[in-house]
XYZ file of C-alpha atoms in Angstrom:
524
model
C -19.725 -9.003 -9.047
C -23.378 -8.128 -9.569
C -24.959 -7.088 -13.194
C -23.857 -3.918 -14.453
C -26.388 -1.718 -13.270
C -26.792 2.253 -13.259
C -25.902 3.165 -16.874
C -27.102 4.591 -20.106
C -29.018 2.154 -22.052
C -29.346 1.457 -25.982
C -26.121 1.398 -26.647
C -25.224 -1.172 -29.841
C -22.589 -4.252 -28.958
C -18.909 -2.693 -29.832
C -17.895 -6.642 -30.352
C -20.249 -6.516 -32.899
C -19.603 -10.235 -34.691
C -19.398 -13.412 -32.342
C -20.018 -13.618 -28.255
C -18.108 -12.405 -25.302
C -17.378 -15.779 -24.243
C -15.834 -16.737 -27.946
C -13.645 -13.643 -26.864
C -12.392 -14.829 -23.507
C -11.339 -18.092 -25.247
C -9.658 -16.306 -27.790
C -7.766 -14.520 -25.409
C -7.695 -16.309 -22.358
C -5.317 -19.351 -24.508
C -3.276 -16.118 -25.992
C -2.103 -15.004 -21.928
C -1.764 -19.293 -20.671
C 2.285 -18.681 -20.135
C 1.605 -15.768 -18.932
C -0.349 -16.921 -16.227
C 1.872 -19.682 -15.702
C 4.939 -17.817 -15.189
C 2.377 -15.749 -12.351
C 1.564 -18.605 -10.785
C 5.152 -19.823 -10.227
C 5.699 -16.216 -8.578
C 2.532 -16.651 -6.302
C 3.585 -20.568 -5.458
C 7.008 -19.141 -3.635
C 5.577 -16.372 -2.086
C 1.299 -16.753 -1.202
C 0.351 -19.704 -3.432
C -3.642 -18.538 -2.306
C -3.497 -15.334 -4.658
C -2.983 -16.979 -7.982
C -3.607 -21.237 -7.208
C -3.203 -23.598 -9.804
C -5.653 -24.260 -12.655
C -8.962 -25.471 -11.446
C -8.247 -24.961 -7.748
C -11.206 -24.828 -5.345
C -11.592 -23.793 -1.903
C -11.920 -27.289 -0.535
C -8.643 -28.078 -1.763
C -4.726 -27.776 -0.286
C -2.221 -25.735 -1.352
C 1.608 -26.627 -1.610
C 3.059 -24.833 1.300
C 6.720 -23.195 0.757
C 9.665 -24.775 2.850
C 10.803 -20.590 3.282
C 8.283 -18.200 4.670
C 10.713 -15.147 3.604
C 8.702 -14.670 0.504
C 5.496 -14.241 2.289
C 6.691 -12.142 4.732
C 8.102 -9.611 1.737
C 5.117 -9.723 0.060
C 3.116 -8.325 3.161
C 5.969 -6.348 4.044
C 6.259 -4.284 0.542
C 2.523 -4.137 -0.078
C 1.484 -2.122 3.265
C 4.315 -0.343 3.018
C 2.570 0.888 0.041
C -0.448 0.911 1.262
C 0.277 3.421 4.041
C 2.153 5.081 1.349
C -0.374 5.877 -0.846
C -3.785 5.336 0.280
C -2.116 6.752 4.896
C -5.317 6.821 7.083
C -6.597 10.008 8.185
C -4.429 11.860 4.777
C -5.448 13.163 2.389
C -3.363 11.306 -0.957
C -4.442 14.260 -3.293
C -5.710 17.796 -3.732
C -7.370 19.435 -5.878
C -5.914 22.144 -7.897
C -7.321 24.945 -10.289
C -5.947 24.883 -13.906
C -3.208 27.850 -14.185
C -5.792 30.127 -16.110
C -7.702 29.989 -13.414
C -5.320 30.861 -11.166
C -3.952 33.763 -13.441
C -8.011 35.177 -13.499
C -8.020 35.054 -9.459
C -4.622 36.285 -8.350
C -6.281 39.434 -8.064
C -8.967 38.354 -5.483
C -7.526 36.625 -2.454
C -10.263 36.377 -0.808
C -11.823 33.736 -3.324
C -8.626 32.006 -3.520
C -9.200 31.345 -0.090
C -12.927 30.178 -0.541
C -11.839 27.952 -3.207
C -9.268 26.682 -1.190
C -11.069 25.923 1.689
C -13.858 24.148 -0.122
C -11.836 21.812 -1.648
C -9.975 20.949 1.234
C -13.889 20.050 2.383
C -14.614 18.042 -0.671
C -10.667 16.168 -0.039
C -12.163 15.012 3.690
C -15.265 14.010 2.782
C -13.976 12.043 -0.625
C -11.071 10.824 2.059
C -14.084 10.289 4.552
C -16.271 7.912 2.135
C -13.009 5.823 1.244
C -12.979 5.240 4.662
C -16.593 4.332 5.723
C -16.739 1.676 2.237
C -14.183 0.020 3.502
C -12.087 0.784 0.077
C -8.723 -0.174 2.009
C -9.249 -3.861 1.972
C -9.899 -4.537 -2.119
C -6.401 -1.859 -2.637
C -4.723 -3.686 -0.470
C -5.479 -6.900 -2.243
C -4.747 -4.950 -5.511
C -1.339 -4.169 -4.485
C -0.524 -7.613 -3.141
C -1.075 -8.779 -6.506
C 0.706 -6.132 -8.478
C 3.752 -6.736 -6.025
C 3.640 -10.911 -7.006
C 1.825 -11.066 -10.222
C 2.459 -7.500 -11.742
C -1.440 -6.578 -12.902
C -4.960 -6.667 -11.505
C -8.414 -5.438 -12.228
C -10.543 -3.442 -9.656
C -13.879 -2.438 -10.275
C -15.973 -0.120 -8.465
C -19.172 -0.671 -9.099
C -22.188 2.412 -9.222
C -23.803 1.260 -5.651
C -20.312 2.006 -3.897
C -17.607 -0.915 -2.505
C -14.550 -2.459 -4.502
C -13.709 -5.749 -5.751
C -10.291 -6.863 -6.692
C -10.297 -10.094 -9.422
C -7.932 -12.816 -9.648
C -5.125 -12.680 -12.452
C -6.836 -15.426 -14.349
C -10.441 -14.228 -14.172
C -9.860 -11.575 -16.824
C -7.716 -10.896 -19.690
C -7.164 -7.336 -20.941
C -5.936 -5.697 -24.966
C -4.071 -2.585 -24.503
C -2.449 -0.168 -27.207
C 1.134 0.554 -27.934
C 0.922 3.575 -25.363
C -0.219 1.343 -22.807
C -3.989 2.596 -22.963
C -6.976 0.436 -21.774
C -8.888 -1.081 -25.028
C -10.645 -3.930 -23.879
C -11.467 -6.278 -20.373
C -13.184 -9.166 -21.126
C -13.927 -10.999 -17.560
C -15.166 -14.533 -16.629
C -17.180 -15.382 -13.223
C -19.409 -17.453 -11.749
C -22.562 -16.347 -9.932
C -25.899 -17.981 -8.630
C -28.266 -18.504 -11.196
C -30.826 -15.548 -9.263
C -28.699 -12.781 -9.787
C -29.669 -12.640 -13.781
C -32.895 -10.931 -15.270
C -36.210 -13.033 -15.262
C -35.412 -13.375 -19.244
C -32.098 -14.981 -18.861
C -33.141 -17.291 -15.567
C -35.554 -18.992 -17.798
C -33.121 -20.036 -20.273
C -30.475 -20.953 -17.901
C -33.277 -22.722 -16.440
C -33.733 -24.844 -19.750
C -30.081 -25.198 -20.727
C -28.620 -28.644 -19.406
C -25.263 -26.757 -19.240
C -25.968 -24.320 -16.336
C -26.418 -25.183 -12.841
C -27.190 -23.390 -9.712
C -24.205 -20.987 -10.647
C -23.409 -19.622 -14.671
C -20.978 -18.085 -16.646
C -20.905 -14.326 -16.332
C -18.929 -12.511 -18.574
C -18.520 -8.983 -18.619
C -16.967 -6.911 -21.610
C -15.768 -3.578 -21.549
C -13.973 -1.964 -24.905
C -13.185 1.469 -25.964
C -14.010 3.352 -28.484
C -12.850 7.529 -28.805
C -13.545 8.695 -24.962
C -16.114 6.098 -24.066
C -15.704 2.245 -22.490
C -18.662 0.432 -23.884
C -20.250 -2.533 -21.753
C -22.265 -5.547 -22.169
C -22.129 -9.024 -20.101
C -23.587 -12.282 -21.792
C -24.928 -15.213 -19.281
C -25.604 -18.839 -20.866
C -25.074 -17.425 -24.380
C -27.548 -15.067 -23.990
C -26.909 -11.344 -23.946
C -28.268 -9.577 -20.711
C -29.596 -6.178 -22.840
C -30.026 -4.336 -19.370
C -26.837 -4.639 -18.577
C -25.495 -2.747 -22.066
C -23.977 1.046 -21.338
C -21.097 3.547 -21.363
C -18.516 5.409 -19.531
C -16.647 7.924 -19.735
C -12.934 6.654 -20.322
C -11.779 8.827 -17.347
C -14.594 7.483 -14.799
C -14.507 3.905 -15.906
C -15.473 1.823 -13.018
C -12.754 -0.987 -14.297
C -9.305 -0.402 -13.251
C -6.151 -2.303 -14.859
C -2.883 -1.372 -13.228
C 0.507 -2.879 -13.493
C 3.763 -3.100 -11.717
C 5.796 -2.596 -14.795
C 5.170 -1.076 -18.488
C 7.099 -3.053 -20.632
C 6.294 -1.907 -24.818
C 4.059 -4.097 -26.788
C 2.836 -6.533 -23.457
C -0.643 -6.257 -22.379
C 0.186 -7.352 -18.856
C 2.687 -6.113 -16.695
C 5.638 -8.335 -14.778
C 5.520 -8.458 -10.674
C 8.703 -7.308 -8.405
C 8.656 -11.079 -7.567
C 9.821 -11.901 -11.162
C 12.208 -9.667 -10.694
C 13.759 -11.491 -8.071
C 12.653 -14.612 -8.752
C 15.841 -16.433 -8.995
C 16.863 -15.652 -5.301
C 13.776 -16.614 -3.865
C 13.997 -20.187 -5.959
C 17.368 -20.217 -4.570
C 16.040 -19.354 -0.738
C 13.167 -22.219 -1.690
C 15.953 -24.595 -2.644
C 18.474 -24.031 0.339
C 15.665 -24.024 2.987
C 13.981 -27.386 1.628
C 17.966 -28.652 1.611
C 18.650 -27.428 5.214
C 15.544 -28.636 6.942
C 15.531 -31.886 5.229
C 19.283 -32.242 6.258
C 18.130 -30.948 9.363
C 15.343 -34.058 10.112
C 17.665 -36.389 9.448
C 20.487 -35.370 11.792
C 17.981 -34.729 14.531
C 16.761 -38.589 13.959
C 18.599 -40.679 16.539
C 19.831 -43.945 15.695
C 21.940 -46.336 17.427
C 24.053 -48.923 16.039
C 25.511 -52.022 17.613
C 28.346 -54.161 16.947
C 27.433 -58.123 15.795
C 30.650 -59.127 17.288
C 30.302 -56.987 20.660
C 29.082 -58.679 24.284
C 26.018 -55.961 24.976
C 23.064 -56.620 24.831
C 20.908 -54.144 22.475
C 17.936 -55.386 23.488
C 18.867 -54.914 27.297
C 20.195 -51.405 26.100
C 17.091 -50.493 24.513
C 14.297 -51.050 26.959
C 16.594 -50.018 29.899
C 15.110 -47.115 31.844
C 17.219 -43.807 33.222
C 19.665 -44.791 35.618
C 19.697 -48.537 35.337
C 23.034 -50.364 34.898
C 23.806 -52.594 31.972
C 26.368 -55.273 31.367
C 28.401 -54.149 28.185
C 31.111 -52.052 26.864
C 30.540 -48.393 25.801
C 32.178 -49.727 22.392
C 29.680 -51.751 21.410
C 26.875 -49.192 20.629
C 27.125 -45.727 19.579
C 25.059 -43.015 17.362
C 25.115 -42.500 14.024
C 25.948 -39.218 13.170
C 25.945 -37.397 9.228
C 29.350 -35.427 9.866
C 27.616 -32.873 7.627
C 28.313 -29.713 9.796
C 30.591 -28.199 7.373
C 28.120 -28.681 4.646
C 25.211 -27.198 6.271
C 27.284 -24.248 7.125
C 27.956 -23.537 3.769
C 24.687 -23.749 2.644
C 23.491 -21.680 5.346
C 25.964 -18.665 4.868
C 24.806 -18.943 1.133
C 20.966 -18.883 2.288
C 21.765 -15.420 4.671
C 23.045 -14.029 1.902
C 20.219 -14.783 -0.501
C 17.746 -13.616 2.206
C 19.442 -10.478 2.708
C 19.131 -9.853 -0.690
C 15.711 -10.770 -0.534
C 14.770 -8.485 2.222
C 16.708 -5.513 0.726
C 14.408 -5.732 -2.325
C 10.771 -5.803 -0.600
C 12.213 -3.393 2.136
C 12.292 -5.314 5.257
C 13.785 -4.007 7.941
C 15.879 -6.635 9.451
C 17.815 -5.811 6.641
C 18.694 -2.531 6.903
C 20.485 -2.756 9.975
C 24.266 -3.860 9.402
C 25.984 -5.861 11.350
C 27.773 -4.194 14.268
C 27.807 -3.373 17.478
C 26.320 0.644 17.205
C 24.500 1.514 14.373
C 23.074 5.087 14.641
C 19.445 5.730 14.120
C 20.535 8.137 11.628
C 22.430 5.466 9.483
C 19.020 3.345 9.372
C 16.885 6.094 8.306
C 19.427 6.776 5.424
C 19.604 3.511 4.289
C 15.949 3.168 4.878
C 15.192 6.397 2.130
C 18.027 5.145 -0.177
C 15.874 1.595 -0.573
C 12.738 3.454 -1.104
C 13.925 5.670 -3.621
C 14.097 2.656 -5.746
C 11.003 2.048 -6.345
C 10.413 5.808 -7.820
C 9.583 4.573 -10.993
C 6.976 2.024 -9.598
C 5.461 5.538 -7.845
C 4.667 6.796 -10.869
C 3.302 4.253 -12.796
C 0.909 3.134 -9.747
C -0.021 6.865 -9.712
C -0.887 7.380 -13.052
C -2.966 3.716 -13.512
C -4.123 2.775 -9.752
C -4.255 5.970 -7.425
C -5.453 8.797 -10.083
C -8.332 6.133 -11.859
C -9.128 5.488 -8.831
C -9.999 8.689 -7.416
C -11.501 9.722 -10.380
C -14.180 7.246 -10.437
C -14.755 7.283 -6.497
C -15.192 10.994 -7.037
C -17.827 10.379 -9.898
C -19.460 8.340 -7.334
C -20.138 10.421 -4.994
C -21.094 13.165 -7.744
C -23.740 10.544 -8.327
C -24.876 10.175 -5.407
C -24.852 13.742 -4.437
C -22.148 14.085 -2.243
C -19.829 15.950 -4.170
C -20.862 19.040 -5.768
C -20.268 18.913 -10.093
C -16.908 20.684 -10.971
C -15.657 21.709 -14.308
C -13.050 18.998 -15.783
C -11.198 21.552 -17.549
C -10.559 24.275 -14.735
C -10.291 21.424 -11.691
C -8.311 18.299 -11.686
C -6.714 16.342 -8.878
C -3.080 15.934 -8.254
C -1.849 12.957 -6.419
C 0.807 14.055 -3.211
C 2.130 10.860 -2.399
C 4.256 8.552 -3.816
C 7.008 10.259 -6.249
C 5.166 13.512 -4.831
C 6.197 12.579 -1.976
C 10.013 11.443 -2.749
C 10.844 14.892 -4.337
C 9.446 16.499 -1.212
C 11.601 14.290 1.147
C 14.598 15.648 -1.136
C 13.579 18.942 -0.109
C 13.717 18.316 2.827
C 17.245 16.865 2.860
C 18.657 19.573 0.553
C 17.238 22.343 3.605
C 19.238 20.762 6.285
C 21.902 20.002 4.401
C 21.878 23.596 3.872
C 21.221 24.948 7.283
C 23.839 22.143 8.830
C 26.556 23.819 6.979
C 25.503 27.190 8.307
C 27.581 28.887 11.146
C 25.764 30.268 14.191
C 26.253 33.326 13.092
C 23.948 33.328 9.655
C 21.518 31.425 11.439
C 20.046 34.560 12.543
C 19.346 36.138 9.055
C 16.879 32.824 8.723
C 13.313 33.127 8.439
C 12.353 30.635 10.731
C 8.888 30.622 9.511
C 9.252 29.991 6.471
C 11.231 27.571 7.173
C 8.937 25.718 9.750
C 6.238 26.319 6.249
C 8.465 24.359 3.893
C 9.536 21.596 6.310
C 5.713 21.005 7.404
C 5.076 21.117 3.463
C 7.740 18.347 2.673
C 6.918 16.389 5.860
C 2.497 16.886 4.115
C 1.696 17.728 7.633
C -1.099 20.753 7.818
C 0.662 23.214 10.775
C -1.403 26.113 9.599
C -3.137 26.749 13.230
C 0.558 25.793 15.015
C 2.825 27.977 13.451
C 3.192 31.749 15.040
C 3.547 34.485 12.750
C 6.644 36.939 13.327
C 4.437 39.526 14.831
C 2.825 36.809 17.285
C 6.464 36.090 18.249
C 7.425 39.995 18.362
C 4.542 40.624 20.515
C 5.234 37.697 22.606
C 8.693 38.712 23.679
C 8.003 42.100 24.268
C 5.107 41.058 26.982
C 8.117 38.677 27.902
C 10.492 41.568 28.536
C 8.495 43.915 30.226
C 7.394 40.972 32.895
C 10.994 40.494 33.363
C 11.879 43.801 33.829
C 8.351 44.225 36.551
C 9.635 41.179 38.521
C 13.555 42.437 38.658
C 12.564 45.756 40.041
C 9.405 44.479 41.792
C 11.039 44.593 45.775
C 12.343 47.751 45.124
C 9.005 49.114 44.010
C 6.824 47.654 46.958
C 9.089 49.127 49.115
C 9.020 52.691 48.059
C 4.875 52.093 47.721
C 5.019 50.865 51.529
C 7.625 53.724 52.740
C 5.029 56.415 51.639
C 2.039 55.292 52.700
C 3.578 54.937 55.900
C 4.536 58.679 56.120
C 1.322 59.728 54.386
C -0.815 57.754 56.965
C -2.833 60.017 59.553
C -1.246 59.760 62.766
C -3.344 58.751 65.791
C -3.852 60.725 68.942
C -4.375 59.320 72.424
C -7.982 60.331 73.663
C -6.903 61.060 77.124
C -4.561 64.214 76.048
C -7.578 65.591 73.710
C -7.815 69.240 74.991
C-alpha cells in the first residue's frame, strides 16, 4: 500500500494518547488464537493464504496429503465470484427513493430519461471495474472469507484494489457489527515516506531498507479518521477523513457472530471432516507405499540361491524351489477398504458443502439433467444467509466507494444520496428471483391446454427474462407486432392457395382481349 494520499488535511489524531504501533500490539496479542485457529483452516485447505508466523517467501510450506480442500476452496469462491461480481452484468442498479418516484409517476417521459441514464452510469461503473482489473483483489477477498472468515480491502484514491492478509490488520467493531477502528501493519521501502520521515528512518538503527507502516483508521459520528505513523514518527500528510459510507477500507466477514470482532470461515465450519479427509488420506497413501514396496523373503533352511535369484535377468533359469522365496505381502485389503469407504463418505460431505459438482450427481445409472439442476439450487440456497451478509459488508461498500471514485475523477456525474441509492441484484436478489421463477412454471405446468390460451405470453416472457436478470427489451414482440405479423401471415397464405387459379383467369383474358392478327396477303 502507498501513503494515504488525496484527502482533507488538518484533521487532529482520533487516538489521541500513545502511537499507532502501541495500538497494533495491544490488539494484535488480543486476536493471537484467533489467528491461530485461521491458520489451521488455511494449512488443510491453501496453507499460502494465511502461512505460519514469520513465514517468508523463500521458505516451504507443509503440503496437505488431500487436495479436496483446495479444490473446494477454488470451487466455492468463483462460484461466488461469478455470482456476484458475473462479467459483462451489471450486480446493481440504481434506484430513485419512493418520493421520487411518487413526484414523477406523472411524467413518463422522465422516468424514462432517468432510467436510461442510469443504466449508462451502471456500464460505465461496470466498465471501470473491468479495465482496473478489480476482479483479481475480490477474488482474493472471497478466498479468504471462504477459509479464514474476514479480510480487509482497500481501494485506494488513484484507482486499483488490494486485499491484506488476516494477520496484517486487526479491526474493533461495535455490538451491531459496525466498523470502529483498522489498525494495519506493513512493510514498505524506505522511499515511499515523505523527505521528513526518510531522514529519520535514515538515522534510526532500527529501520532498514524497508519500515514499519502502520495505517489507522477509526470512527467517529459519520466520519473514518486516518493517520499512518512510520519509525515512530507520524507522517502529518497522510492525516484525513472519510465519509463512513465511502471509506476506502473494507472489512467483511463470512459470519456475524454477537460480540466477535472477526468473523469464522465456512472451513471452520467443516473443519472436522476435512481433518478427518487429512487423516484418512495421509493413512491410505502411507499404507499405500508400503504395500507397493516389494520385498522378497527367503528361507535359511531352503536350497535356492537368493543371490542367484536376485541378479538373475528375465527369462533365465534358476536351480531352486518356488518355496523357498516368496513376497511379503501386508494382508491389509480389508483395512484399507474400510478406511476408504469412510474417506468417500467424508469427501462427499465435503464437496456437498463448497458445492462441487461431482457431488451432486448420485450414483446410478440415469440421472436426469433436471434432477442435477434441482439438487444443484437446493445446495445454493444454503448459503442465503452468507448472500446477505456479503451484500451488505463486501458488494454494497464496495460499490459505494468505486462509485465515489469515479465521482472524483469525473466520470460519474454527482447524485443526491438521499433521492438515489444502489440496490444490489445478485446474490439473495437473485435467489428470490430464481423462486419466481420456479413458482411460474410450477404454475403454468399444472395448467391444461386449454387455459393456456387466456396467458399473456408477454408478460410472461417479461417476468421470466426479469428472474433469469437477462435485458430482452429489444427481443421481445409486443402483441400488436405479433397481431400484425399473423395477419401479413394469413393473407400470404391465402395469395399463394388461390394463386394458380388467379394466373389463370389473368392469362385466359388477355388471351381473348389480345388483337387478332391478319394475314397481309388477304388485305383488301
Amino acid at each position: 500500500m502507498s501513503l494515504v494520499a488525496g484527502v482533507k488535511m488538518g484533521v487532529e489524531n482520533p487516538e489521541g494518547k500513545g502511537t499507532v504501533r502501541a495500538r497494533w500490539n495491544t490488539l494484535d496479542s488480543a486476536r493471537s488464537q484467533i489467528l491461530n485457529r485461521g491458520r489451521q483452516c488455511a494449512e488443510l485447505t491453501i496453507p499460502a493464504l494465511l502461512p505460519p508466523a514469520g513465514f517468508t517467501e523463500n521458505q516451504e510450506l507443509v503440503t496437505p496429503y488431500q487436495g479436496l480442500g483446495a479444490r473446494a476452496i477454488n470451487n466455492l469462491s468463483s462460484k461466488l465470484l461469478l455470482a456476484m461480481l458475473a462479467p459483462n452484468t451489471p450486480f446493481f442498479k440504481l434506484d430513485l427513493d419512493n418520493q421520487a418516484l411518487l413526484q414523477l409517476k406523472d411524467d413518463p417521459d422522465t422516468v424514462s430519461l432517468v432510467a436510461s441514464a442510469f443504466a449508462e452510469m451502471e456500464r460505465a461503473t461496470l466498465k471501470e471495474i473491468e479495465d482496473q482489473g478489480m476482479r483479481v483483489p475480490f477474488a482474493l477477498a472471497l478466498k479468504y472469507l471462504v477459509v479464514v472468515g474476514y479480510t480487509l480491502m482497500y481501494l485506494p484514491d488513484d484507482g486499483g484494489a488490494i486485499t491484506y492478509r488476516p494477520d496484517q490488520f486487526v479491526v474493533v467493531r461495535d455490538p451491531m457489527g459496525n466498523l470502529l477502528e483498522v489498525v494495519i501493519q506493513e512493510r514498505i521501502h524506505i522511499s515511499l515516506l515523505p523527505p521528513e520521515v526518510q531522514s529519520i528512518a535514515a538515522k534510526s538503527k532500527a529501520c532498514d531498507d524497508t519500515v514499519e507502516l502502520y495505517t489507522q483508521v477509526k470512527r467517529r459520528k459519520n466520519l473514518m479518521y486516518v493517520v499512518q505513523e512510520a519509525c515512530g514518527q507520524t507522517i502529518e500528510s497522510s492525516r484525513g477523513t472519510y465519509p463512513v459510507d465511502e471509506c476506502p477500507w473494507i472489512a467483511p466477514r463470512w459470519s456475524a457472530l454477537a460480540g466477535e470482532n472477526y468473523g469464522r470461515g465456512h472451513v471452520e465450519e467443516y473443519i472436522g471432516d476435512i481433518r478427518s479427509s487429512e487423516s484418512l488420506t495421509q493413512s491410505i497413501v502411507e499404507g499405500s507405499a508400503a504395500a507397493a514396496k516389494v520385498v522378497f523373503l527367503n528361507n535359511p533352511n531352503g536350497t535356492t540361491n537368493a543371490k542367484k535369484v536376485a541378479s538373475a535377468k528375465s527369462g533365465d533359469i534358476v536351480t531352486g524351489n518356488k518355496a523357498d522365496i516368496a513376497a511379503m505381502q501386508l494382508d491389509k485389503f480389508n483395512d484399507f477398504k474400510v478406511a476408504l469407504e469412510a474417506l468417500t463418505r467424508i469427501e462427499t460431505a465435503i464437496s456437498q458443502a463448497f458445492l462441487l459438482m461431482s457431488s451432486i450427481q448420485r450414483n446410478a445409472e440415469r440421472v436426469t439433467a433436471e434432477e442435477i439442476r434441482a439438487m444443484a439450487t437446493e445446495l445454493e440456497n444454503t448459503l442465503g444467509g452468507v448472500y446477505s451478509l456479503l451484500s451488505l459488508e463486501l458488494q454494497l461498500p464496495f460499490l459505494k466507494r468505486h462509485m465515489a471514485r469515479m465521482r472524483r475523477q469525473s466520470k460519474l456525474p454527482p447524485l443526491p444520496k438521499k433521492l438515489v441509492k444502489p440496490v444490489i441484484t445478485t446474490g439473495v436478489d437473485a435467489l428470490s428471483r430464481s423462486y419466481e421463477l420456479t413458482k411460474i412454471e410450477q404454475f403454468l405446468a399444472g395448467l391444461p391446454p386449454d387455459a393456456l390460451a387466456r396467458i399473456k405470453w408477454e408478460k410472461y416472457l417479461l417476468r421470466r427474462a426479469t428472474a433469469l436478470n437477462v435485458d430482452v427489451k429489444d427481443m421481445i414482440k409486443s402483441d400488436e407486432e405479433v397481431a400484425q405479423e399473423t395477419q401479413q401471415t394469413m393473407l400470404a397464405n391465402m395469395a399463394a392457395q388461390a394463386g394458380p387459379k388467379v394466373a389463370q383467369e389473368i392469362t385466359k383474358g388477355a388471351v381473348q382481349n389480345a388483337p387478332q392478327e391478319t394475314d397481309p396477303g388477304t388485305h383488301a
